[in-house]
Each structure stands twice: as C-alpha cells, then as structure tokens.
Amino acid sequence: MKTQNTDLHWIAVDWGTTNLRVWMMDGENAVIAEESSSKGMGGLESHEFEPALLELIEPYLSEAQVTPVICAGMVGAREAWQEAPYVATPCTPPKGAQAIAVPSNDTRISVSILPGVKQLSPPDVMRGEETQIAGVLLEYPNFDGIICLPGTHTKWVHISAGEIVSFQTFMTGEMFALLSGQSVLRHSVSSDEWDQASFLTAVSDSMSRPQSVAAHLFGLRAGGLVGDQSAHVARSKLSGMLIGMELAAARPYWLGQNVAILGAGPVAELYRSGLVEQGVPAVVQDVAGLTLAGLTAAFIAQKEG
Amino acid sequence: MKTQNTDLHWIAVDWGTTNLRVWMMDGENAVIAEESSSKGMGGLESHEFEPALLELIEPYLSEAQVTPVICAGMVGAREAWQEAPYVATPCTPPKGAQAIAVPSNDTRISVSILPGVKQLSPPDVMRGEETQIAGVLLEYPNFDGIICLPGTHTKWVHISAGEIVSFQTFMTGEMFALLSGQSVLRHSVSSDEWDQASFLTAVSDSMSRPQSVAAHLFGLRAGGLVGDQSAHVARSKLSGMLIGMELAAARPYWLGQNVAILGAGPVAELYRSGLVEQGVPAVVQDVAGLTLAGLTAAFIAQKEG
C-alpha cells in the first residue's frame, strides 16, 4: 500500500455481483497495484458504492490530479451505483466513449461505468462478459467464431468482424448449485470426487434425449437409496445431465464452429471435454487478465475518442 | 377434545415430511376425531416421534385397552422413527400385515408403520403415495391405467390388476420452487396472476424441444429487462416449461392410457390442462380422504391377516 503515487494515470475496476477488484494503472497498461474486496454490487445500496471503492483506492489518490476510474460489470445495473444502459447487438464490445459518467463526492476521481450488452430477440443481457470479450479481441483482433464463458450463468457468444453478433445465456451453473446444495438431492451428491466416465455418459444421454434430465434427476437420490450409487457418481451425473442439456440447446452456436472457452479451473474443462466428445476441438483460454485487458482497451479508446 | 372414549378402536396416522395428521377411529371406518400438527418427520429426531404423536392422541387413549396405531409416510424412512423397508415393484400397495412394529414407551398404544415402495430399475422410491393409491383401489378395485400424483415430487404410477407395476418420480415442483423462489429469476416471476395461454404454449414448446428449457430460462429474466414481459407471464411460462419437460419424459406413462390425477387445487388442474392439450382426457380426483381410506384398507387387512 502506498500513500501517494504521482505515476497513477487511471484506475480499472471490475465490479461484479459478489466481488470488487481494482487495478491502479501507470500509463496505459502497467499495473502499479491491485486491490480487492468482497463488496460486490449484490450487497450494496446505491450510496454505498463510492465508499466501497474509496476503501480500496484512497491510499493511491493524489490531491494534485483527477484520476479517471473506469468500471465494468454489474455496477452498471439498474439497481446498482448508476445505470449504464445496455448497447444492443450486433455491436462491438462497449468502448470508453460509451461509458456513463457517474457523479462522485470525492473530487480526486472521475468515475465512468461501461454499458452491458443486450439482445432484443431472443431477449438476453450481459454485464461484465463484454469486457472479457474486449480483452480477447485486443489480443486476437481477427477472432471469428464462438466464445463460451462458463459460470453461474454460462454465455455463448458469436463473434464476427470484431462484433458481438448474438449470444445466449444458460443458468446451468445456478441450477447445479441449487440442485446439489438446496434440493432433496443435496445428501446424494455431496462428494468431492469425480467420475469423468459417468459425466460424459450423462452428457451424451442428455444431448440425445434432453427430456431425460427431468426423468433422471430424482433417480440420483433413489439410486443411492435402493442401489449402491455413490455420491460422487451422482454428482458427476448431475453435472453431465445439466451440461448435456445446455450443449443440446446451444448446438446452433458450436456446431461446425471455432470455439474458445474463456475460463479457469474444472468447469471450463468440463465444457471442453463435453465438446470434444462431440468432435468440437474447443480450446480453453485462461480468463485471468482478460477483464483488465478489456478495461485497458476501453480506457485507450476513451482517451482517443 | 375428549378425555376418554371407549369406542376408540384404532388410530390412523399420515406422517409426512412437514405435517402430522391423525384420525381416531371407531370400528373400521368411522372417524371420531381428527387432529394435526406441523411436527413432520423432517424436523424430528428419532426419540421425538412418540412424544409428537402422544401430543395429539393422548386425550383419546384409555388405560383399559391397547389401541393399534397405523402410520404411513416418511415416518418410515431410514432417518425417521424406525425404518420400514421398501416393498419392491411389482406389488400391491403394502397391507397391514407388512407393517413394521415399532416399540413404544407408552403401553396404551401398539404402533406399526407401513412400508414404502421401491423400484430397482430405474431406481425410484415412494413413501405415502402408495397409501393414497390403496385408497383409490379400495374405491375402484378394477382401475387399470395411470395415476399421476402432482406435488413437490410428482409421481406417475402404472396400475394394473391391483398392483403398482412401475412408477417414476419428477422433481418438477421442487425445481419450480427453487427457480421461482431462490434463483436469479425470483424477481422476474413474482406475481400471483396467471396466463393460461402462455402456460400452454410453453408446455407445447417444451414437449417438442425439451432442451429449449435450458435455452429459455434466463430469457424469463431478460425478457423483463429488455422487453415488456410481465412477471405473471414469466411465471406461467416457467411452470409450462418445467411441466412440459416432465410430460415429454413421462410420455410412455400417459400415451394412450387412462389417466387419473390425484390432487387438489391449481397444480392438479395444470397437469390436467397440459394433458388435455395432448388429447389425453385425464380426470382429476380429489385427494382428500384417500390416505385415510388407504390406512383403513391396511387396518382391515391387518386384522384379517
């Protein structure tokens, strides 16, 4: 932590539902320092955003200058700090010039929030993922194909000519959390082990007969009561059933396409292995650094715009 | 409430996860009194069952006789009062002679618990529904066809020649509760109004393309954010999507079959209207009284056996 830094040029902010992450930047893209807290937008009233931000950045601010602060993510939702209305597809990932200025009480900062992206038909929205996509396009400006962003709400995004053409959101991660943590299945899927063969069989069954998900869910519990199905097999099957149903529905996105999975850790690998079974050579790209790269792209465009 | 009743012959008990209901019976099937409490098995340790029962029946007991108490439902689960092991399909609904005797501290009662029913392949279980089915078969001994019991865990049961031939459980009700009450959709489906046309369209879409459920769930939220979809339409669609997926998976049960829906209230009517749209003239039979009828059938068989 520093008490003053005359090299600070701007501050990048990734503000999601559950976390707040900030980078103090020197010049365009050199990171001076990084801070984070658990003050995500989900737990804040609108007047609590500026204090939550200042907690992390105040030691770096200087009275001698006004520091630009560029934010992305759920912080721009209607019920958050200040609404940054969605840009509609097809569109490039929102640039700095499209950011909404947010009045702050502290005169040492000049805050702006990047818009999310909406699709009118079928209706869909994203806030935050568009900045990761901007990061990808900064590194691979000619990328043409599908970006899959696994998470609580997994998104499949069609990118062409630098634009977000269309996208679709799936609640697979949230469904898995609800079913494995809060439903009658919670005692039947409580293991940390993993059975990849059971996962892949479930993906395949579910892709060929998606309605079987409804038929087989309760069997994850009954299979332990009347048979000898173990909890880690049940958990692998549950994951496979839900991801399989998503892959069946997302087929128009990935079939015959160039697919990049943005993510880290086991969930990205699950999507990759499911797609590989379908003959789709998807690659996993580590998501670390992408949001900062996207915020940097927005900052540069704002300066230039 | 009575302090003593010399006409008391036996006590019928319906003990589910969330409720306890008892009937004091004179002769075979005349109800002297009915009591209930919210002490379902879900909130009780094994030593708390007898006191919870006595709270309701003590005023009716006599020192002069030992009163038979016959219980059905989750009270016979492994983690409840005492396990009453499942009977395997195909089987008639469990009769009194198959009930498990439970030792009680109070010498004025002689408690027994009816078994549930299990199916080995595909694995499935029921506890409580088999007693409602016994009630139906008491009234319609020649019923041949499908009994659908809507609820948190809806069951489809194939009945032939007085036997439970096979059955399948769907978590549709629990999924609806989790998604509408605890997911990101909770603010988008928070109305008490109902749009039957949206419900039926969603049933139909979901039956013809079950994977579309995965694709359309998040749209229930996005449709309100970027369009003008109202919360009651979203709720009707969510219900239709989930019931449609169930109907698609349960097709082998209802197609070309005689279907009776055991239930009361709006959920039974939703299943009926969904089936009618598929050309299946399902009838709704009120579930009130069926459990007591089934317990009575078990008591008579116990006496005779």
XYZ file of C-alpha atoms in Angstrom:
610
model
C 0.000 0.000 0.000
C 1.323 3.452 -0.931
C 0.285 6.779 0.487
C 0.815 8.684 -2.754
C 1.834 7.875 -6.283
C 2.431 10.523 -8.855
C 2.621 7.888 -11.611
C -1.011 6.866 -11.205
C -2.794 7.581 -14.503
C -6.083 5.721 -14.167
C -7.878 3.012 -12.218
C -9.508 -0.090 -13.701
C -12.467 -1.573 -11.800
C -14.131 -4.990 -12.234
C -17.264 -4.820 -10.091
C -19.409 -7.924 -10.130
C -22.265 -9.224 -8.018
C -20.044 -10.713 -5.321
C -16.611 -9.116 -5.724
C -14.891 -5.808 -6.315
C -11.445 -5.739 -7.891
C -9.358 -2.692 -8.754
C -6.062 -2.077 -10.521
C -4.022 1.115 -10.146
C -2.522 1.821 -13.576
C 0.595 3.697 -14.658
C 0.457 4.913 -18.245
C -1.844 2.804 -20.385
C -1.253 -0.720 -19.182
C 1.311 -1.024 -16.409
C -0.172 -2.264 -13.124
C 1.117 -0.351 -10.085
C -1.019 -2.214 -7.552
C -4.077 -4.424 -7.277
C -6.689 -4.481 -4.501
C -9.924 -6.365 -3.953
C -12.790 -6.776 -1.502
C -15.959 -8.799 -1.172
C -18.132 -5.686 -1.536
C -19.898 -6.850 -4.684
C -22.878 -4.917 -6.022
C -25.257 -7.563 -4.692
C -24.827 -6.364 -1.121
C -24.680 -2.591 -1.656
C -27.211 0.235 -1.696
C -26.548 2.892 -4.340
C -24.967 5.327 -1.844
C -22.544 2.662 -0.616
C -20.663 2.228 -3.892
C -18.374 5.256 -3.674
C -17.254 4.480 -0.071
C -16.632 0.816 -1.017
C -14.448 1.952 -3.916
C -12.583 4.570 -1.859
C -11.721 1.952 0.770
C -9.516 0.307 -1.840
C -8.163 3.240 -3.871
C -7.874 6.139 -1.417
C -4.208 5.486 -0.457
C -3.243 5.848 -4.119
C -5.120 9.063 -4.906
C -3.471 12.435 -5.165
C -4.869 15.907 -4.472
C -2.873 17.177 -7.440
C -4.900 15.464 -10.129
C -8.259 13.955 -11.052
C -7.829 10.229 -11.725
C -10.105 8.528 -14.269
C -11.822 5.392 -12.874
C -13.328 3.025 -15.444
C -15.712 0.358 -14.170
C -17.238 -2.710 -15.808
C -19.760 -5.277 -14.589
C -22.934 -5.378 -12.544
C -22.047 -1.999 -11.014
C -23.885 -0.561 -14.038
C -27.131 -2.443 -13.414
C -30.357 -0.525 -12.845
C -30.368 -1.285 -9.107
C -26.619 -0.655 -8.606
C -24.495 2.549 -8.476
C -25.896 4.146 -11.595
C -27.491 2.505 -14.586
C -25.312 2.265 -17.694
C -27.961 1.324 -20.287
C -27.247 -1.693 -22.471
C -25.886 -1.394 -26.005
C -27.844 -3.631 -28.423
C -26.393 -6.406 -30.592
C -24.877 -6.514 -33.111
C -22.211 -4.253 -31.611
C -18.541 -4.061 -30.736
C -17.814 -4.503 -27.024
C -18.659 -1.105 -25.469
C -15.789 1.373 -25.617
C -14.765 4.088 -23.225
C -16.653 6.772 -25.143
C -19.882 4.859 -24.404
C -19.231 4.807 -20.664
C -21.654 6.673 -18.423
C -20.196 9.378 -16.176
C -21.086 8.899 -12.511
C -21.011 11.939 -10.192
C -18.745 11.330 -7.192
C -18.451 13.221 -3.911
C -14.693 12.820 -3.910
C -13.195 15.345 -6.352
C -9.993 13.355 -6.862
C -11.747 10.800 -9.076
C -13.737 10.904 -12.304
C -15.808 7.721 -12.454
C -17.413 6.163 -15.510
C -19.207 2.841 -15.996
C -19.141 0.799 -19.197
C -22.524 -0.374 -20.556
C -23.519 -4.018 -20.766
C -24.842 -5.597 -23.957
C -28.437 -6.605 -24.682
C -30.064 -8.691 -27.367
C -33.684 -7.967 -28.171
C -34.714 -11.277 -29.708
C -34.430 -13.711 -28.115
C -34.106 -11.430 -25.091
C -30.753 -11.665 -23.333
C -28.300 -9.489 -21.393
C -24.694 -9.451 -20.230
C -22.706 -7.178 -17.923
C -19.000 -7.842 -17.494
C -18.532 -10.600 -20.066
C -18.386 -7.983 -22.854
C -15.253 -6.578 -21.206
C -13.595 -10.010 -21.156
C -14.531 -10.328 -24.825
C -12.922 -6.924 -25.476
C -9.798 -8.365 -23.869
C -9.843 -11.342 -26.234
C -10.335 -9.107 -29.257
C -7.440 -6.905 -28.168
C -5.169 -9.951 -28.347
C -6.871 -11.674 -31.317
C -8.487 -8.872 -33.345
C -9.410 -11.270 -36.156
C -11.101 -13.896 -33.968
C -14.161 -15.278 -35.739
C -16.261 -17.907 -34.035
C -17.792 -18.711 -30.658
C -16.678 -17.633 -27.217
C -18.122 -19.722 -24.398
C -17.882 -18.198 -20.901
C -18.766 -20.868 -18.315
C -20.017 -19.717 -14.936
C -23.111 -19.376 -12.795
C -24.758 -18.118 -15.970
C -22.813 -19.526 -18.894
C -22.827 -17.427 -22.055
C -22.289 -18.483 -25.664
C -21.290 -15.539 -27.826
C -20.991 -15.395 -31.602
C -18.156 -13.060 -32.642
C -17.596 -11.929 -36.207
C -15.691 -8.969 -37.665
C -14.935 -7.666 -34.173
C -18.625 -7.566 -33.233
C -20.827 -9.426 -30.786
C -23.340 -10.782 -33.308
C -25.593 -12.729 -30.933
C -25.435 -14.541 -27.603
C -27.353 -16.852 -25.320
C -27.254 -17.310 -21.552
C -27.787 -20.615 -19.726
C -28.482 -20.967 -15.998
C -26.714 -24.330 -15.830
C -24.282 -23.326 -13.084
C -27.008 -21.862 -10.901
C -29.230 -24.930 -11.469
C -26.353 -27.186 -10.419
C -25.790 -25.104 -7.275
C -29.494 -25.137 -6.350
C -29.998 -28.850 -7.018
C -26.770 -30.004 -5.378
C -26.939 -27.606 -2.448
C -30.583 -26.970 -1.633
C -32.794 -29.702 -3.112
C -33.655 -33.203 -1.895
C -30.565 -34.293 -3.851
C -28.174 -32.442 -1.544
C -27.332 -35.520 0.549
C -26.927 -37.687 -2.543
C -24.335 -35.572 -4.371
C -22.112 -34.462 -1.516
C -18.747 -35.746 -2.605
C -15.659 -34.000 -3.910
C -14.527 -36.944 -6.020
C -15.301 -37.049 -9.718
C -16.250 -39.783 -12.181
C -15.462 -38.489 -15.667
C -16.963 -41.549 -17.428
C -20.309 -41.053 -15.657
C -20.158 -37.355 -16.512
C -19.564 -37.999 -20.223
C -22.273 -40.696 -20.414
C -24.735 -38.300 -18.807
C -23.738 -35.514 -21.236
C -24.338 -37.835 -24.160
C -27.683 -39.207 -22.843
C -28.910 -35.756 -22.081
C -27.904 -34.395 -25.500
C -29.748 -37.152 -27.346
C -32.832 -37.086 -25.070
C -32.920 -33.767 -23.191
C -36.236 -34.621 -21.502
C -34.429 -37.459 -19.731
C -32.986 -34.833 -17.379
C -36.448 -34.458 -15.837
C -36.825 -38.234 -15.694
C -33.421 -38.960 -14.151
C -32.986 -36.224 -11.527
C -34.819 -37.988 -8.699
C -33.044 -41.207 -9.660
C -29.824 -39.596 -8.405
C -31.300 -39.859 -4.929
C -33.199 -43.131 -5.408
C -30.113 -44.793 -6.893
C -28.378 -44.325 -3.553
C -31.405 -45.487 -1.549
C -32.251 -48.699 -3.415
C -28.931 -49.331 -5.144
C -25.291 -48.679 -4.486
C -24.773 -45.486 -6.455
C -22.164 -43.409 -4.682
C -22.449 -39.693 -4.057
C -19.551 -38.765 -6.321
C -21.041 -40.703 -9.247
C -24.383 -38.973 -8.631
C -22.664 -35.571 -8.613
C -20.811 -36.305 -11.857
C -24.072 -37.462 -13.454
C -25.954 -34.358 -12.304
C -23.291 -32.130 -13.821
C -23.328 -34.142 -17.053
C -27.111 -34.080 -17.307
C -27.291 -30.305 -16.974
C -24.302 -29.516 -19.208
C -25.612 -32.030 -21.758
C -28.973 -30.269 -21.892
C -27.155 -26.955 -22.372
C -24.981 -28.367 -25.160
C -28.109 -29.736 -26.880
C -29.718 -26.300 -26.762
C -26.512 -24.438 -27.689
C -25.850 -26.663 -30.744
C -26.558 -23.810 -33.205
C -23.689 -21.957 -31.525
C -20.978 -24.612 -31.518
C -21.802 -26.918 -34.449
C -19.054 -26.585 -37.044
C -17.651 -23.539 -35.279
C -14.362 -22.370 -33.900
C -14.958 -22.454 -30.107
C -12.860 -20.748 -27.422
C -13.799 -21.383 -23.791
C -12.885 -18.491 -21.509
C -12.457 -19.781 -18.022
C -10.229 -21.257 -15.441
C -10.439 -24.409 -13.407
C -12.584 -27.524 -13.558
C -15.785 -26.080 -15.037
C -14.086 -24.844 -18.214
C -12.512 -28.279 -18.566
C -15.947 -29.940 -18.238
C -17.298 -27.890 -21.116
C -14.180 -28.645 -23.139
C -14.406 -32.394 -22.598
C -18.120 -32.406 -23.406
C -17.491 -30.540 -26.661
C -14.519 -32.720 -27.610
C -16.826 -35.759 -27.286
C -18.980 -34.096 -29.943
C -15.991 -33.697 -32.214
C -15.570 -29.989 -31.490
C -11.903 -29.166 -30.757
C -12.641 -26.374 -28.296
C -9.703 -24.650 -26.623
C -9.650 -23.246 -23.113
C -8.207 -19.776 -22.733
C -7.339 -18.610 -19.241
C -9.608 -15.749 -18.244
C -7.050 -14.137 -15.922
C -6.062 -10.737 -17.211
C -8.819 -10.525 -19.829
C -11.021 -8.129 -17.880
C -8.098 -5.802 -17.224
C -7.136 -6.005 -20.905
C -10.723 -5.122 -21.863
C -10.814 -2.200 -19.433
C -7.468 -1.041 -20.854
C -8.877 -1.170 -24.378
C -11.830 0.911 -23.198
C -9.515 3.432 -21.499
C -7.384 3.835 -24.618
C -10.471 4.270 -26.792
C -11.856 6.835 -24.320
C -8.681 8.877 -24.500
C -8.613 8.670 -28.250
C -12.367 9.177 -28.650
C -61.298 -32.935 22.609
C -62.425 -35.848 24.761
C -60.764 -37.167 27.890
C -61.768 -40.782 27.265
C -63.566 -42.711 24.599
C -64.422 -46.357 24.954
C -65.421 -46.554 21.283
C -61.887 -45.890 20.047
C -60.754 -48.950 18.074
C -57.680 -47.750 16.239
C -55.774 -44.643 15.141
C -54.798 -43.781 11.578
C -51.655 -41.650 11.085
C -50.459 -39.816 7.972
C -46.937 -38.626 8.828
C -45.162 -36.756 6.083
C -42.076 -34.585 5.897
C -43.808 -31.405 7.025
C -47.089 -32.470 8.657
C -48.568 -34.993 11.075
C -52.253 -35.880 10.807
C -54.160 -38.400 12.922
C -57.678 -39.800 12.906
C -59.288 -41.503 15.921
C -61.389 -44.349 14.520
C -64.466 -46.148 15.845
C -64.955 -49.613 14.343
C -63.345 -49.912 10.938
C -64.003 -46.615 9.292
C -65.974 -44.132 11.412
C -63.969 -41.052 12.317
C -64.401 -39.996 15.969
C -61.974 -37.094 15.797
C -59.156 -35.671 13.720
C -56.057 -33.829 14.929
C -52.973 -32.453 13.234
C -49.707 -30.634 13.921
C -46.743 -29.292 11.999
C -44.400 -31.858 13.577
C -43.453 -33.534 10.319
C -40.644 -36.091 10.214
C -38.294 -33.544 8.641
C -37.889 -31.706 11.947
C -37.782 -34.633 14.391
C -35.041 -36.801 15.905
C -35.981 -40.475 16.279
C -36.761 -40.141 20.009
C -39.127 -37.233 19.350
C -41.671 -39.162 17.291
C -43.568 -40.863 20.139
C -43.994 -37.598 22.126
C -45.141 -35.754 18.982
C -47.754 -38.450 18.384
C -48.907 -38.546 22.021
C -49.439 -34.769 21.997
C -52.276 -35.364 19.565
C -53.752 -38.717 20.668
C -53.253 -38.834 24.453
C -56.678 -37.382 25.344
C -58.343 -40.212 23.442
C -56.372 -43.141 24.908
C -57.707 -45.486 27.574
C -55.864 -47.424 30.269
C -58.299 -50.280 29.669
C -57.046 -51.258 26.225
C -54.127 -51.234 23.824
C -55.043 -49.165 20.760
C -53.492 -50.065 17.383
C -51.846 -47.088 15.640
C -51.124 -47.498 11.924
C -48.792 -44.974 10.277
C -47.954 -44.241 6.664
C -45.478 -41.847 5.042
C -41.981 -40.549 5.632
C -42.189 -41.640 9.290
C -40.894 -44.998 7.993
C -37.780 -43.568 6.342
C -34.333 -44.697 7.443
C -33.627 -41.472 9.292
C -37.111 -41.197 10.884
C -38.852 -43.076 13.754
C -37.976 -46.567 12.609
C -37.204 -47.775 9.137
C -39.985 -49.697 7.396
C -38.042 -51.205 4.478
C -39.460 -50.689 1.000
C -41.512 -53.363 -0.789
C -40.328 -53.813 -4.398
C -42.449 -53.400 -7.530
C -44.474 -55.049 -8.925
C -46.555 -55.216 -5.748
C -49.907 -54.356 -4.267
C -49.867 -51.268 -2.048
C -48.404 -52.507 1.287
C -51.000 -54.028 3.591
C -51.243 -54.050 7.374
C -49.535 -57.422 7.679
C -46.426 -55.884 6.083
C -46.303 -53.047 8.601
C -43.283 -52.870 10.898
C -43.992 -52.942 14.639
C -42.415 -50.006 16.496
C -41.722 -50.361 20.226
C -43.365 -47.570 22.220
C -42.786 -46.421 25.792
C -46.479 -45.813 26.294
C -48.192 -49.168 26.865
C -51.601 -47.908 25.744
C -50.607 -47.959 22.078
C -49.321 -50.562 19.647
C -47.649 -48.703 16.773
C -46.872 -50.025 13.311
C -45.531 -48.288 10.189
C -46.457 -49.241 6.632
C -43.558 -49.753 4.190
C -42.964 -47.551 1.169
C -42.496 -48.937 -2.324
C -39.241 -49.112 -4.285
C -38.421 -49.829 -7.896
C -34.995 -51.245 -8.639
C -34.640 -50.247 -12.272
C -34.813 -47.427 -12.984
C -34.290 -46.707 -9.287
C -37.197 -44.943 -7.616
C -38.959 -44.755 -4.248
C -42.248 -43.598 -2.711
C -43.467 -43.250 0.864
C -47.042 -42.155 1.427
C -48.297 -42.140 -2.156
C -48.768 -45.927 -2.015
C -51.357 -45.380 0.732
C -53.278 -42.882 -1.394
C -53.173 -45.441 -4.198
C -54.554 -48.074 -1.806
C -57.405 -45.642 -1.149
C -58.137 -45.355 -4.868
C -58.073 -49.133 -5.299
C -60.464 -49.551 -2.358
C -62.973 -47.407 -4.219
C -62.107 -48.580 -7.775
C -60.687 -52.110 -7.380
C -60.583 -52.649 -11.137
C -58.748 -49.430 -12.001
C -56.275 -50.080 -14.786
C -54.128 -47.232 -16.061
C -52.016 -44.379 -14.787
C -52.276 -42.472 -11.554
C -50.468 -39.119 -11.556
C -49.831 -37.563 -8.137
C -48.672 -33.946 -8.612
C -46.637 -32.358 -5.862
C -43.136 -31.299 -4.875
C -42.077 -34.626 -6.354
C -44.727 -35.650 -8.862
C -45.186 -39.385 -9.345
C -46.561 -41.276 -12.347
C -47.714 -44.757 -11.375
C -48.783 -47.600 -13.650
C -51.535 -49.664 -12.005
C -52.716 -52.993 -13.363
C -54.591 -55.902 -11.732
C -54.475 -54.131 -8.364
C -50.680 -53.836 -8.457
C -48.199 -50.989 -8.713
C -46.404 -52.160 -11.855
C -43.897 -49.314 -12.225
C -43.529 -45.647 -11.367
C -41.420 -42.582 -11.992
C -40.749 -39.507 -9.885
C -40.165 -35.991 -11.247
C -38.727 -33.088 -9.260
C -40.745 -30.539 -11.243
C -42.444 -28.976 -8.206
C -39.179 -28.596 -6.317
C -37.441 -27.173 -9.402
C -40.230 -24.618 -9.785
C -39.913 -23.647 -6.124
C -36.113 -23.289 -6.328
C -36.122 -21.341 -9.594
C -39.033 -19.053 -8.720
C -38.014 -18.531 -5.095
C -34.237 -18.702 -4.870
C -32.662 -18.176 -8.295
C -31.889 -15.013 -10.263
C -35.417 -15.425 -11.689
C -37.075 -14.727 -8.339
C -37.736 -11.051 -9.069
C -38.983 -11.833 -12.572
C -41.721 -14.339 -11.644
C -43.167 -12.745 -8.539
C -46.791 -12.321 -9.459
C -49.879 -14.224 -8.401
C -51.697 -13.689 -11.674
C -51.767 -16.428 -14.276
C -51.611 -16.513 -18.074
C -53.003 -19.859 -19.196
C -52.193 -19.244 -22.885
C -48.525 -18.590 -22.087
C -48.503 -21.690 -19.885
C -49.913 -23.921 -22.628
C -47.580 -22.511 -25.301
C -44.612 -23.170 -23.018
C -45.832 -26.732 -22.333
C -46.086 -27.373 -26.043
C -42.680 -25.804 -26.909
C -41.001 -27.681 -24.133
C -42.568 -31.005 -25.140
C -41.426 -30.681 -28.727
C -37.935 -29.330 -27.874
C -37.128 -30.193 -24.230
C -33.639 -28.704 -24.488
C -35.285 -25.317 -25.056
C -35.947 -25.214 -21.307
C -32.216 -24.671 -20.762
C -32.174 -22.066 -23.525
C -35.228 -20.120 -22.353
C -34.858 -19.991 -18.561
C -32.640 -16.901 -18.429
C -34.885 -15.287 -21.041
C -37.603 -15.134 -18.360
C -35.421 -12.544 -16.632
C -34.004 -10.885 -19.748
C -37.484 -10.568 -21.270
C -38.403 -8.269 -18.403
C -35.140 -6.286 -18.612
C -35.023 -5.588 -22.350
C -38.679 -6.118 -23.241
C -42.027 -5.738 -21.571
C -42.636 -9.280 -20.373
C -44.605 -9.123 -17.145
C -43.852 -11.180 -14.056
C -47.064 -13.193 -14.233
C -46.416 -14.184 -17.851
C -42.872 -15.215 -16.886
C -44.223 -17.317 -14.016
C -46.783 -19.034 -16.255
C -44.063 -19.737 -18.824
C -41.687 -21.148 -16.195
C -44.385 -23.507 -14.964
C -45.242 -24.541 -18.526
C -41.591 -25.108 -19.458
C -40.985 -27.427 -16.494
C -44.290 -29.314 -16.721
C -43.796 -29.634 -20.497
C -40.387 -31.222 -19.989
C -41.940 -33.623 -17.482
C -44.773 -34.522 -19.860
C -42.222 -35.169 -22.623
C -40.297 -37.536 -20.363
C -43.444 -39.174 -18.937
C -44.926 -39.856 -22.387
C -44.500 -43.652 -22.036
C -46.755 -43.373 -18.976
C -49.642 -41.339 -20.361
C -49.677 -42.014 -24.107
C -52.879 -43.902 -24.957
C -53.578 -44.511 -21.291
C -56.376 -43.978 -18.846
C -55.010 -41.185 -16.574
C -56.333 -40.168 -13.159
C -54.713 -37.160 -11.482
C -54.842 -37.352 -7.700
C -54.643 -33.894 -6.299
C -56.415 -30.780 -5.249
C -56.070 -27.195 -6.290
C -54.328 -25.425 -9.130
C -51.373 -27.759 -9.705
C -53.580 -30.770 -10.486
C -55.513 -28.579 -12.915
C -52.260 -27.532 -14.647
C -51.350 -31.145 -15.292
C -54.886 -31.848 -16.483
C -54.913 -28.942 -18.932
C -51.462 -29.891 -20.243
C -52.581 -33.470 -20.853
C -55.869 -32.430 -22.428
C -53.866 -30.367 -24.942
C -52.151 -33.629 -25.887
C -55.504 -35.298 -26.435
C -55.414 -37.205 -23.143
C -58.753 -36.880 -21.307
C -57.261 -37.018 -17.814
C -59.594 -36.670 -14.848
C -58.769 -35.022 -11.538
C -59.775 -36.956 -8.433
C -59.776 -35.095 -5.145
C -57.093 -36.492 -2.874
C -58.965 -35.662 0.352
C -59.880 -38.817 2.207
C -57.709 -41.117 0.100
C -54.924 -41.523 2.649
C -57.424 -42.349 5.391
C -59.137 -44.818 3.046
C -55.773 -46.444 2.324
C -54.907 -46.638 6.019
C -58.338 -48.165 6.661
C -57.711 -50.788 3.971
C -54.382 -51.590 5.644
C -56.071 -51.862 9.080
C -58.747 -54.231 7.786
C -56.137 -56.377 6.059
C -54.020 -56.411 9.232
C -56.969 -57.647 11.275
C -57.794 -60.258 8.677
C -54.209 -61.237 8.036
